[in-house]
Coordinates of C-alpha atoms and ligand atoms in Angstrom, one line a residue:
M1 CA -21.0 -10.6 9.0
T2 CA -20.5 -14.0 10.6
S3 CA -17.6 -16.4 9.9
S4 CA -15.8 -19.1 11.7
F5 CA -12.8 -16.7 11.9
L6 CA -14.7 -14.7 14.4
A7 CA -15.8 -17.6 16.5
L8 CA -12.9 -17.2 19.0
A9 CA -13.9 -13.6 19.7
E10 CA -17.6 -14.3 19.9
V11 CA -16.9 -17.0 22.5
Q12 CA -14.9 -14.6 24.6
G13 CA -17.6 -11.9 24.4
A14 CA -15.6 -9.1 22.9
S15 CA -17.3 -5.8 22.3
Q16 CA -18.1 -4.7 18.7
I17 CA -16.7 -2.3 16.2
D18 CA -19.3 -0.8 13.9
I19 CA -18.2 -0.1 10.3
F20 CA -20.0 2.9 8.8
N21 CA -20.3 3.9 5.1
P22 CA -18.0 7.0 4.8
F23 CA -20.5 8.7 2.4
D24 CA -23.9 8.3 4.1
G25 CA -23.0 7.1 7.6
S26 CA -25.1 3.9 7.2
L27 CA -24.0 0.8 9.1
V28 CA -22.2 -1.6 6.8
G29 CA -21.3 -4.3 9.4
S30 CA -19.7 -5.0 12.7
V31 CA -16.7 -7.0 13.8
P32 CA -15.5 -8.0 17.3
C33 CA -13.2 -5.5 19.0
L34 CA -10.4 -7.7 20.3
G35 CA -7.7 -6.4 22.7
A36 CA -4.6 -7.5 24.5
A37 CA -6.6 -10.0 26.6
Q38 CA -7.5 -12.1 23.5
V39 CA -3.9 -12.3 22.2
P40 CA -2.9 -15.5 24.1
G41 CA -6.0 -17.2 22.5
L42 CA -5.1 -15.9 19.0
L43 CA -1.5 -17.1 19.4
K44 CA -2.6 -20.5 20.5
R45 CA -4.7 -20.8 17.3
A46 CA -1.9 -19.5 15.2
R47 CA 0.6 -22.0 16.6
Q48 CA -1.5 -24.8 15.0
G49 CA -1.5 -22.7 11.8
V50 CA 2.3 -22.6 11.8
R51 CA 2.3 -26.5 11.8
E52 CA -0.4 -26.9 9.3
S53 CA 0.9 -24.3 6.8
A54 CA 4.4 -25.6 6.8
A55 CA 3.0 -29.1 6.1
L56 CA 1.3 -28.0 2.9
P57 CA 3.2 -29.0 -0.2
R58 CA 3.9 -26.2 -2.7
C59 CA 1.3 -27.6 -5.1
R60 CA -1.4 -27.3 -2.4
R61 CA -0.4 -23.7 -1.5
A62 CA -0.4 -22.8 -5.2
G63 CA -3.7 -24.5 -5.8
I64 CA -5.4 -22.8 -2.8
L65 CA -4.1 -19.3 -4.0
E66 CA -5.3 -20.0 -7.6
G67 CA -8.7 -21.3 -6.3
A68 CA -9.1 -18.2 -4.1
A69 CA -8.3 -16.0 -7.1
Q70 CA -11.1 -17.7 -9.1
L71 CA -13.5 -17.2 -6.2
V72 CA -12.7 -13.5 -5.9
E73 CA -13.2 -13.2 -9.7
R74 CA -16.6 -15.0 -9.5
D75 CA -17.7 -12.6 -6.7
A76 CA -16.0 -9.5 -8.1
V77 CA -19.1 -7.3 -8.1
A78 CA -19.9 -8.0 -4.5
F79 CA -16.2 -7.4 -3.5
A80 CA -16.3 -4.0 -5.4
R81 CA -19.5 -3.0 -3.7
L82 CA -18.1 -3.9 -0.3
I83 CA -15.0 -1.7 -0.9
V84 CA -17.2 1.2 -1.9
S85 CA -19.4 0.8 1.2
E86 CA -16.6 0.4 3.8
A87 CA -13.8 2.6 2.3
G88 CA -15.7 5.1 0.2
K89 CA -13.7 4.3 -3.0
T90 CA -15.7 4.9 -6.2
L91 CA -17.0 1.9 -8.0
R92 CA -14.5 2.2 -10.8
Q93 CA -11.6 2.4 -8.3
A94 CA -13.0 -0.5 -6.3
E95 CA -13.3 -2.6 -9.5
K96 CA -9.7 -1.9 -10.3
E97 CA -8.6 -3.0 -6.8
V98 CA -10.5 -6.3 -7.1
K99 CA -8.8 -7.0 -10.4
R100 CA -5.4 -6.3 -8.8
C101 CA -6.2 -8.5 -5.9
I102 CA -6.9 -11.4 -8.3
N103 CA -3.5 -10.8 -9.9
T104 CA -1.8 -10.6 -6.5
L105 CA -3.2 -14.0 -5.6
K106 CA -2.2 -15.5 -9.0
L107 CA 1.3 -14.1 -8.7
S108 CA 1.6 -15.6 -5.2
A109 CA 0.6 -19.0 -6.6
E110 CA 3.3 -18.7 -9.2
E111 CA 5.9 -17.8 -6.5
A112 CA 4.9 -20.9 -4.4
R113 CA 5.7 -23.1 -7.4
R114 CA 8.7 -21.3 -8.7
N115 CA 10.8 -19.8 -6.0
A116 CA 12.0 -22.9 -4.0
G117 CA 15.7 -22.2 -3.7
E118 CA 19.0 -22.6 -5.6
V119 CA 22.0 -24.8 -6.0
V120 CA 25.0 -23.4 -4.1
P121 CA 28.2 -23.5 -6.3
F122 CA 30.4 -24.9 -3.5
D123 CA 33.2 -25.7 -6.0
A124 CA 33.4 -22.1 -7.2
Y125 CA 36.3 -21.4 -4.8
E126 CA 39.1 -23.7 -3.6
G127 CA 38.5 -25.7 -0.5
S128 CA 34.9 -27.0 -1.0
E129 CA 35.3 -29.1 -4.1
S130 CA 34.1 -32.2 -2.3
R131 CA 30.8 -30.6 -1.4
Q132 CA 27.5 -30.3 -3.2
G133 CA 24.3 -28.7 -2.0
W134 CA 21.5 -26.2 -2.2
F135 CA 19.4 -23.8 -0.2
T136 CA 15.7 -24.1 0.1
R137 CA 13.2 -21.3 1.0
E138 CA 11.6 -22.3 4.3
P139 CA 8.8 -20.5 6.2
L140 CA 9.6 -18.0 8.9
G141 CA 6.7 -19.3 11.0
L142 CA 4.2 -16.8 12.4
I143 CA 3.8 -13.5 10.7
V144 CA 1.6 -10.6 12.1
A145 CA 0.2 -8.6 9.2
I146 CA -1.2 -5.1 10.0
T147 CA -3.0 -3.2 7.2
P148 CA -4.5 0.3 6.6
Y149 CA -8.0 1.3 5.4
N150 CA -7.3 2.8 2.0
D151 CA -6.9 -0.4 -0.1
P152 CA -8.7 -2.8 2.2
L153 CA -8.5 -5.8 -0.2
N154 CA -5.4 -5.7 -2.3
L155 CA -3.1 -4.6 0.5
V156 CA -4.3 -7.6 2.5
A157 CA -3.7 -9.9 -0.5
H158 CA -0.2 -8.5 -0.7
K159 CA 0.5 -9.9 2.8
L160 CA -1.6 -13.1 2.8
G161 CA -0.6 -14.2 -0.7
P162 CA 3.2 -14.3 -0.3
A163 CA 2.9 -15.5 3.3
I164 CA 0.8 -18.5 2.4
A165 CA 3.0 -19.2 -0.7
G166 CA 6.0 -19.3 1.7
G167 CA 4.3 -21.8 4.1
N168 CA 3.7 -19.4 7.0
A169 CA 0.8 -18.8 9.3
V170 CA -0.5 -15.3 9.7
I171 CA -2.4 -13.3 12.3
L172 CA -4.1 -10.6 10.2
K173 CA -5.1 -7.4 11.9
P174 CA -6.9 -5.3 9.2
S175 CA -7.8 -1.7 9.7
E176 CA -10.6 -1.3 12.2
L177 CA -12.1 1.3 9.8
A178 CA -12.5 -1.1 6.9
P179 CA -12.0 -4.8 7.9
L180 CA -14.8 -6.4 5.9
S181 CA -13.2 -6.9 2.5
A182 CA -10.3 -8.7 4.3
I183 CA -12.8 -11.0 6.0
K184 CA -14.4 -11.8 2.6
L185 CA -11.0 -12.5 1.1
L186 CA -10.3 -14.9 4.0
Q187 CA -13.6 -16.7 3.3
C188 CA -12.5 -17.2 -0.3
L189 CA -9.1 -18.6 0.8
T190 CA -10.7 -21.1 3.2
A191 CA -13.4 -22.1 0.6
A192 CA -10.4 -22.8 -1.7
G193 CA -9.0 -25.2 0.8
L194 CA -6.8 -23.2 3.2
P195 CA -6.8 -24.8 6.6
E196 CA -8.6 -22.3 8.9
S197 CA -5.8 -22.0 11.4
V198 CA -3.3 -20.8 8.8
V199 CA -4.8 -17.3 8.9
T200 CA -6.1 -16.0 12.2
L201 CA -8.3 -12.9 11.9
A202 CA -7.8 -10.4 14.7
T203 CA -10.1 -7.4 14.4
G204 CA -9.5 -4.5 16.7
G205 CA -7.6 -1.3 17.1
A206 CA -4.2 0.0 18.3
E207 CA -4.3 -1.8 21.6
L208 CA -4.6 -5.2 19.9
G209 CA -2.0 -4.2 17.3
K210 CA 0.5 -3.3 20.1
A211 CA 0.0 -6.6 22.0
L212 CA 0.4 -8.7 18.8
V213 CA 3.6 -6.8 17.8
A214 CA 5.1 -7.5 21.2
A215 CA 4.5 -11.3 21.2
R216 CA 7.9 -13.1 21.3
E217 CA 6.9 -16.0 19.1
V218 CA 6.0 -13.8 16.2
R219 CA 8.9 -13.9 13.6
M220 CA 7.9 -11.0 11.4
I221 CA 5.7 -7.9 11.5
S222 CA 4.5 -6.9 8.0
F223 CA 3.1 -3.5 8.4
T224 CA 1.5 -1.0 6.0
G225 CA 0.3 2.3 7.4
G226 CA 1.4 5.6 8.8
F227 CA 4.8 6.8 10.1
I228 CA 3.7 7.3 13.7
T229 CA 2.3 3.8 13.9
G230 CA 5.4 2.4 12.2
E231 CA 7.6 4.1 14.9
H232 CA 5.4 2.6 17.7
I233 CA 5.7 -0.8 16.1
A234 CA 9.5 -0.6 15.7
R235 CA 9.8 0.4 19.4
G236 CA 7.5 -2.4 20.6
A237 CA 8.6 -5.3 18.3
G238 CA 11.9 -6.4 19.8
L239 CA 14.0 -8.8 17.9
K240 CA 11.9 -9.7 14.9
K241 CA 11.9 -9.0 11.3
L242 CA 10.1 -5.8 10.2
A243 CA 8.6 -4.9 6.9
M244 CA 7.4 -1.3 6.7
D245 CA 5.4 0.2 3.9
L246 CA 4.7 3.7 5.0
G247 CA 3.7 7.0 3.5
G248 CA 4.9 9.4 0.8
N249 CA 4.8 12.9 -0.4
A250 CA 5.2 12.2 -4.1
P251 CA 6.8 14.8 -6.5
V252 CA 6.2 14.9 -10.2
L253 CA 8.5 16.9 -12.5
V254 CA 6.9 18.3 -15.6
L255 CA 9.5 19.4 -18.3
E256 CA 8.9 22.0 -20.9
D257 CA 8.7 19.4 -23.8
C258 CA 6.0 17.1 -22.3
D259 CA 2.8 16.2 -24.0
L260 CA 0.7 18.7 -22.1
S261 CA -2.8 17.3 -22.3
A262 CA -1.7 13.7 -21.4
T263 CA 0.4 15.1 -18.6
V264 CA -2.4 17.1 -17.1
E265 CA -4.8 14.2 -17.3
L266 CA -2.4 11.8 -15.7
C267 CA -1.5 14.3 -12.9
V268 CA -5.1 15.0 -12.1
S269 CA -5.8 11.3 -11.8
G270 CA -2.6 10.8 -9.8
A271 CA -3.5 13.5 -7.3
F272 CA -7.1 12.6 -6.7
W273 CA -7.4 8.8 -7.2
A274 CA -9.1 7.3 -4.1
A275 CA -9.8 10.9 -2.9
G276 CA -6.0 11.3 -2.5
Q277 CA -5.9 8.6 0.1
N278 CA -3.1 6.8 -1.7
C279 CA 0.5 6.4 -0.5
I280 CA 1.8 7.1 -4.0
G281 CA -0.7 9.8 -4.8
T282 CA 0.8 12.9 -6.4
Q283 CA 1.2 15.7 -3.9
R284 CA 3.7 18.2 -5.4
I285 CA 3.9 19.0 -9.1
L286 CA 7.0 21.0 -10.2
I287 CA 6.3 22.5 -13.7
H288 CA 8.7 24.3 -16.0
E289 CA 7.9 28.1 -16.0
S290 CA 7.5 28.2 -19.8
I291 CA 4.4 26.0 -19.6
Y292 CA 3.3 26.8 -16.0
E293 CA 0.3 29.0 -16.9
S294 CA -1.2 26.7 -19.5
F295 CA -0.6 23.7 -17.3
R296 CA -2.3 25.4 -14.3
E297 CA -5.3 26.5 -16.4
R298 CA -5.9 23.1 -17.8
F299 CA -5.3 21.3 -14.5
V300 CA -7.7 23.5 -12.6
E301 CA -10.3 23.2 -15.4
L302 CA -10.1 19.4 -15.3
T303 CA -10.2 19.3 -11.5
R304 CA -13.3 21.5 -11.5
S305 CA -15.0 19.1 -13.9
L306 CA -14.6 16.1 -11.5
T307 CA -17.8 14.8 -9.9
L308 CA -17.6 14.6 -6.1
G309 CA -20.2 12.6 -4.2
D310 CA -21.8 9.2 -3.8
P311 CA -19.0 6.6 -4.6
A312 CA -21.7 4.0 -5.5
R313 CA -22.8 6.0 -8.6
C314 CA -21.0 5.2 -11.8
E315 CA -20.6 8.9 -12.7
T316 CA -18.7 9.8 -9.5
D317 CA -15.0 10.6 -9.9
I318 CA -14.2 11.3 -6.2
G319 CA -15.8 9.8 -3.2
P320 CA -15.6 10.8 0.4
M321 CA -12.6 10.5 2.6
I322 CA -12.6 7.7 5.1
N323 CA -14.5 9.8 7.7
E324 CA -15.3 13.3 8.6
Q325 CA -12.4 13.6 11.0
A326 CA -9.9 12.9 8.1
A327 CA -11.7 15.6 6.0
C328 CA -11.6 18.1 8.8
R329 CA -7.8 17.4 9.4
T330 CA -7.3 18.1 5.7
E331 CA -9.3 21.3 5.8
G332 CA -7.1 22.4 8.8
L333 CA -3.9 21.7 6.9
V334 CA -5.0 23.7 3.9
C335 CA -6.2 26.6 6.2
E336 CA -2.8 26.6 7.8
A337 CA -1.0 26.8 4.4
L338 CA -3.3 29.6 3.2
A339 CA -2.5 31.6 6.4
E340 CA 1.2 31.0 5.5
G341 CA 0.7 32.7 2.1
A342 CA -0.5 29.9 -0.2
R343 CA -2.9 30.7 -3.0
L344 CA -6.0 28.6 -3.5
L345 CA -6.9 27.7 -7.1
C346 CA -9.9 25.5 -6.5
G347 CA -11.6 23.3 -4.0
H348 CA -11.3 23.6 -0.2
T349 CA -15.0 23.1 0.5
R350 CA -16.3 20.2 2.6
K351 CA -19.6 18.5 3.2
D352 CA -19.3 15.8 5.9
A353 CA -16.5 13.4 4.8
C354 CA -16.4 14.8 1.2
Y355 CA -13.6 17.2 0.7
A356 CA -13.5 18.9 -2.8
P357 CA -10.4 18.3 -4.9
T358 CA -8.1 21.2 -3.9
V359 CA -5.3 22.8 -5.9
L360 CA -2.9 25.3 -4.4
E361 CA 0.1 27.2 -5.6
Q362 CA 2.8 29.3 -3.9
V363 CA 2.8 27.0 -0.9
D364 CA 5.6 27.9 1.6
H365 CA 8.2 25.1 1.7
T366 CA 8.2 25.2 5.5
S367 CA 4.4 24.6 5.7
R368 CA 3.2 21.1 6.8
L369 CA 1.3 20.8 3.6
W370 CA 4.5 20.9 1.6
R371 CA 6.7 18.8 4.0
E372 CA 4.3 16.1 5.3
E373 CA 2.2 13.5 3.7
V374 CA -1.3 15.0 3.1
F375 CA -3.1 11.7 2.2
A376 CA -6.1 13.7 0.9
P377 CA -7.4 15.2 -2.3
V378 CA -5.0 18.1 -2.2
V379 CA -2.2 18.9 -4.7
L380 CA 0.4 21.7 -4.8
L381 CA 1.6 23.3 -8.0
E382 CA 5.0 25.1 -8.3
S383 CA 6.8 26.6 -11.2
Y384 CA 10.6 26.2 -11.7
D385 CA 13.1 27.8 -14.0
D386 CA 16.1 25.7 -13.1
L387 CA 15.9 21.9 -13.4
E388 CA 18.6 21.5 -10.8
R389 CA 16.5 23.3 -8.2
A390 CA 13.4 21.3 -9.2
V391 CA 15.4 18.0 -8.6
A392 CA 16.5 19.3 -5.2
L393 CA 13.0 20.2 -4.3
A394 CA 11.7 16.9 -5.4
N395 CA 14.3 15.2 -3.2
A396 CA 13.8 17.5 -0.3
S397 CA 11.5 15.1 1.6
E398 CA 12.4 13.0 4.6
Y399 CA 10.8 10.0 3.0
S400 CA 9.7 9.0 -0.5
L401 CA 7.9 6.2 -2.3
H402 CA 7.3 7.2 -5.9
A403 CA 8.0 10.1 -8.2
G404 CA 7.0 11.0 -11.8
I405 CA 8.8 12.7 -14.7
F406 CA 7.0 14.0 -17.9
T407 CA 9.1 14.7 -21.0
R408 CA 9.4 13.6 -24.6
D409 CA 13.2 13.3 -24.2
L410 CA 13.8 9.8 -22.9
S411 CA 17.5 10.2 -22.5
R412 CA 16.9 13.3 -20.3
A413 CA 14.3 11.4 -18.3
L414 CA 16.7 8.5 -17.7
K415 CA 19.4 10.8 -16.4
L416 CA 16.9 12.5 -14.1
A417 CA 15.5 9.1 -12.9
R418 CA 18.9 8.2 -11.6
R419 CA 19.0 11.3 -9.5
I420 CA 15.5 11.1 -8.0
E421 CA 15.5 9.5 -4.5
A422 CA 12.5 7.3 -4.6
G423 CA 11.6 3.6 -4.6
G424 CA 10.0 4.0 -8.1
V425 CA 10.3 6.6 -10.8
M426 CA 7.6 6.7 -13.4
I427 CA 8.4 8.2 -16.7
N428 CA 5.5 9.8 -18.6
D429 CA 3.2 8.8 -15.8
S430 CA 2.3 10.3 -12.5
S431 CA 3.7 8.9 -9.2
D432 CA 0.5 6.8 -9.0
Y433 CA 1.4 3.7 -10.9
R434 CA 2.0 0.3 -9.4
F435 CA 2.1 -3.1 -10.9
D436 CA 1.7 -5.9 -8.3
A437 CA 4.7 -7.9 -9.5
M438 CA 7.2 -5.0 -9.2
P439 CA 9.3 -4.3 -6.1
F440 CA 7.4 -1.7 -4.2
G441 CA 8.6 0.4 -1.3
G442 CA 10.3 3.6 -0.2
Y443 CA 13.6 5.3 0.0
K444 CA 14.9 7.1 3.1
Y445 CA 13.2 7.4 6.5
G446 CA 11.1 4.5 7.7
S447 CA 11.0 2.2 4.7
L448 CA 12.1 -1.4 5.4
G449 CA 11.9 -4.0 2.7
R450 CA 9.8 -4.2 -0.4
E451 CA 6.4 -5.6 -1.3
G452 CA 5.5 -6.8 -4.7
V453 CA 4.8 -10.6 -4.6
R454 CA 8.3 -12.0 -5.3
F455 CA 10.0 -9.5 -3.0
A456 CA 7.5 -10.0 -0.1
Y457 CA 7.8 -13.8 -0.5
E458 CA 11.5 -13.7 -0.3
D459 CA 11.2 -11.5 2.8
M460 CA 8.7 -13.9 4.3
T461 CA 10.9 -17.0 3.8
Q462 CA 14.4 -18.0 5.1
P463 CA 17.1 -19.9 3.2
K464 CA 18.1 -23.2 4.7
V465 CA 21.3 -24.7 3.3
V466 CA 21.8 -28.5 2.9
C467 CA 25.4 -29.4 2.1
I468 CA 26.7 -32.9 1.3
N469 CA 30.3 -33.7 1.9
Q470 CA 31.3 -36.5 -0.5
L471 CA 33.7 -38.6 1.6
D472 CA 35.2 -41.0 -0.9
Ligands
NAD501 P1 -2.5 3.8 10.5 O1 -1.0 3.8 10.7 O2 -3.3 4.7 11.3 O3 -3.1 2.3 10.8 C1 -2.7 1.2 10.1 C2 -2.9 0.0 10.9 O4 -2.1 0.0 12.1 C3 -4.4 -0.2 11.4 O5 -4.7 -1.5 11.3 C4 -4.3 0.2 12.9 O6 -5.3 -0.3 13.7 C5 -2.9 -0.3 13.3 N1 -2.3 0.3 14.4 C6 -2.5 1.6 14.9 N2 -1.8 1.8 16.0 C7 -1.0 0.7 16.2 C8 0.0 0.3 17.1 N3 0.4 1.1 18.1 N4 0.5 -0.9 17.0 C9 0.2 -1.8 16.1 N5 -0.8 -1.5 15.1 C10 -1.4 -0.3 15.2 O7 -2.7 4.1 9.0 P2 -4.1 4.4 8.2 O8 -4.5 5.7 8.6 O9 -5.0 3.2 8.3 O10 -3.5 4.4 6.7 C11 -2.9 5.5 6.1 C12 -1.4 5.4 6.0 O11 -1.0 4.2 5.4 C13 -0.8 6.5 5.2 O12 0.3 7.1 5.8 C14 -0.4 5.8 3.9 O13 0.6 6.5 3.2 C15 0.0 4.5 4.4 N6 -0.1 3.5 3.3 C16 1.1 3.0 2.8 C17 1.1 2.1 1.8 C18 2.4 1.5 1.2 O14 2.3 0.5 0.6 N7 3.5 2.2 1.4 C19 -0.1 1.7 1.2 C20 -1.3 2.3 1.8 C21 -1.3 3.1 2.8

């Protein structure tokens, strides 16, 4: 794939990263592998972007974002195919991601037009009656955006959209495992009129990420990815703003009065969407003992009926994991839990990067599979008799993004929702629901800030007060 975004790297003769299709190992494309040596050049280009972006009036920013949304829509089929080839998502899942990306861009355009600041009520308290004024939302300047592989398009849009709406420049470092959808999105943005220097593409791995994070003139790091990487970034960033969207270990509470068939269907989808490589994917399902056996039977039956294989085929429900290494790691975690006494209900077979959807019960609460984010098509079932204990188990995680509650009793659900420690509680839905305009982020360890267009936009802008003192 060639593009003017890559010109800088090509000139400097960087080595290449090859991108392989996770299902069949075929070569999908290659990108330059930049490192610390290229960072001064990237920063130089971005400096021009800071000036050009801040000079764009809000109508231009909004127009560019709307234009890009139209171009993505026009090319939706190609976008979906690219996500399938580089990330291994199924066609249905990829099509959904493309639609969400279009929404994210449109929401960002709205934010550019709408969220410009507020009047400050200076006369609200004694002492400032002679003053009038307002605050505006000004750009931060240069933002480094670092993204993971699992939603290679929409998670990039969630950083670029609000950053451009706020008049910032961005150095974008997409995942080295799946950077091609991000490049295609950038092409749409520039075709829609975005000056090229506003987003500087930086393809590469951890070494590049580290050097970008450390650069003093960067005002904010907007990171989505794993905890260990997040910790490295926080250590290396120094005095700059951090936004961290990290992992989860989502619990779902199933109460005895739920709609059983809808609950099973939504939990299966929540557990295995994108082959479980989903930060809000359902990992632990706590089910009331009175319905445990019927839930388990239906859940396993539905899981067994899922078609695993080529993500490009319409009938496939679950594609491969990102690579064989990720599937082997998952296999190892499940073996460990089995050795610690867990019971396998289905799955736990692997062919290359394809790991069969796996259901376990009686998983020891000290095992890594229970405590850590699995980020794979593996789900744990557990029966409870006391709701208090179930809530305590749901909350017994060092970090949390989303949780789910299934019950027909809305007032009970609302009481429970208040007690669940999570950034989002979905009632009569699995943990795996996100709308791109809602605040999105975690509770507890590691979560800093919220995405969701308005919230990211506010994080990516700074208020500037102008105050007039009326002298006569
Ligand atoms: P990762 O942390 O391995 O990589 C993410 C990005 O960080 C990549 O671009 C990578 O090159 C870069 N990186 C790696 N080391 C770095 C360093 N030292 N300094 C700077 N950058 C560095 O994550 P991944 O495996 O690509 O993605 C999976 C993780 O992402 C999971 O934990 C998942 O829960 C999380 N995730 C979170 C959300 C969310 O919105 N909360 C969404 C999707 C994925």
